[in-house]
C-alpha positions as CSV (number, residue, x, y, z in Angstrom):
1,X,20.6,102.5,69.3
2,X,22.3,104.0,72.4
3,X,25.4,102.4,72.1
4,X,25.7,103.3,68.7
5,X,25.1,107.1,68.9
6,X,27.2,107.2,72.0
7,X,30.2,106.2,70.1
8,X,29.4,108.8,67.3
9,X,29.5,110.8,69.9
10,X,32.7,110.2,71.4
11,X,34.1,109.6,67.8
12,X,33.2,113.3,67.4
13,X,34.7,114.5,70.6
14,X,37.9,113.8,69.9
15,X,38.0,114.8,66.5
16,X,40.4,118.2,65.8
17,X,38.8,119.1,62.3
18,X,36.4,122.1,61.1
19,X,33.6,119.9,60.6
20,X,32.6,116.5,60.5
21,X,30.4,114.2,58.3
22,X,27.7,111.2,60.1
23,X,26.9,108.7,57.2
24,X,23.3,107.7,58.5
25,X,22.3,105.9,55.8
26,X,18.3,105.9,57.5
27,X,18.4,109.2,59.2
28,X,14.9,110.2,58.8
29,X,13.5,107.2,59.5
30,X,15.5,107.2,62.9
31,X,14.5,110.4,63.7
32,X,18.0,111.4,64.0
33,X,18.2,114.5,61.5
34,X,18.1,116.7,64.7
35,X,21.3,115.2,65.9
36,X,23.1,117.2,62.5
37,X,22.8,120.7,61.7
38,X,22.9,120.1,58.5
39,X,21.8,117.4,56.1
40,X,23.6,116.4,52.5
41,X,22.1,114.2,50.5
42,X,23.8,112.6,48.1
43,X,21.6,111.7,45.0
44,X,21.0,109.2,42.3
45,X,17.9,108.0,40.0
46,X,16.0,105.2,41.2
47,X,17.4,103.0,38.6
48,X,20.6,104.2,39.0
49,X,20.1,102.9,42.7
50,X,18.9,100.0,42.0
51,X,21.5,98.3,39.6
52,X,24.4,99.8,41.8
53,X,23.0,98.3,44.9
54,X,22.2,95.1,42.7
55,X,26.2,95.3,41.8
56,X,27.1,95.7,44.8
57,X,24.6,93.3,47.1
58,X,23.7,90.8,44.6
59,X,20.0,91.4,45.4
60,X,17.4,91.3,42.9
61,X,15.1,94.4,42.0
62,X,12.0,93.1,44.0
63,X,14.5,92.6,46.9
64,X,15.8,95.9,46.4
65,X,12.3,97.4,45.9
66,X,10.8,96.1,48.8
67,X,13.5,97.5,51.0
68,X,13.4,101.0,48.9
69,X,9.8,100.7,49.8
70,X,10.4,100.6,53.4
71,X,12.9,104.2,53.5
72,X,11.9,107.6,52.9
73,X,11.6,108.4,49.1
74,X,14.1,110.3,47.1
75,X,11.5,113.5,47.0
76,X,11.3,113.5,50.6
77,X,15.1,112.9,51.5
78,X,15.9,115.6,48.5
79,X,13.6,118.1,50.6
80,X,14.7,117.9,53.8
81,X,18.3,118.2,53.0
82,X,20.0,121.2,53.2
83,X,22.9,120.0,50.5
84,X,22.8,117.6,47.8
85,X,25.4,116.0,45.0
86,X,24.0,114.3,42.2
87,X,26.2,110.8,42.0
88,X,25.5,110.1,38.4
89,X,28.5,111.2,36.7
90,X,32.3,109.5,36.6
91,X,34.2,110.4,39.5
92,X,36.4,113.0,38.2
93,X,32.5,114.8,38.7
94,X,32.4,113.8,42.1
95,X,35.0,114.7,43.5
96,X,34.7,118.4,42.1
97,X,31.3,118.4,43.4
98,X,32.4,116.9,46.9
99,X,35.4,119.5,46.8
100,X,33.2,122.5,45.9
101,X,30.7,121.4,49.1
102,X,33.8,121.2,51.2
103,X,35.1,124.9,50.8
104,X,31.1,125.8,51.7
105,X,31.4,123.9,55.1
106,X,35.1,124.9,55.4
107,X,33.0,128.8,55.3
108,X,30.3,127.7,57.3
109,X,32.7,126.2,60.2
110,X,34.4,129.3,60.0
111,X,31.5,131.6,60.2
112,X,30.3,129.4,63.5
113,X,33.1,129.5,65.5
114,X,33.7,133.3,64.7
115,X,30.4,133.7,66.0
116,X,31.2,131.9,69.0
C-alpha cells in the first residue's frame, strides 16, 4: 500500500514529539515490522478477543475465527515484539501499564538522540 505508507510517512515528518506510535494492526503479515524499531504488542486471550471483537463488530465466533485464522498467532506476535501490555484488566490497569511503557520510550528516545 504505497499511498498509505507514504502518508505514515509524512504524518511522521512533521510530527515534533520524542517518539511516535504506527497502529498496524497486520504488521507481520505486511512485512512491515522493519519499518519500526521497535514492536509493542498489546495482548489479550483468545477469548478475550473474540467476545470484544464480537461486541464491537457484531460478527459471530466462526466469523471471527476464520479471520483470526488468517493473522499471525498470539505466540508469534508475543515473540516478535519487543514490548507488550496485557489488556485484560479495567482501565485504571491500562493506563498504568501504558504510562509505565511511556517513561521507557521517553528513556529510549532520549538515549538515541544523545547518541546522535
Amino acid at each position: 500500500h504505497p499511498l498509505i505508507h507514504a502518508e505514515m510517512q509524512r504524518r511522521q515528518d512533521a510530527l515534533n514529539a520524542p517518539y511516535c506510535l504506527l497502529v498496524i494492526p497486520l504488521l507481520f503479515e505486511t512485512g512491515q515490522e522493519d519499518q519500526v524499531d521497535r514492536v509493542l504488542v498489546v495482548d489479550v486471550d483468545e477469548g478475550t478477543q473474540i467476545a470484544r471483537v464480537a461486541a464491537r463488530d457484531g460478527r459471530s465466533e466462526a466469523e471471527i475465527r476464520a479471520i483470526l485464522s488468517s493473522q499471525a498467532d498470539r505466540a508469534q506476535r508475543l515473540k516478535m515484539a519487543d514490548d507488550s501490555i496485557t489488556n485484560t484488566g479495567d482501565l485504571a490497569d491500562l493506563k498504568a501499564k501504558v504510562e509505565t511503557l511511556h517513561r521507557k520510550y521517553l528513556a529510549l528516545a532520549l538515549d538515541k538522540s544523545s547518541s546522535r
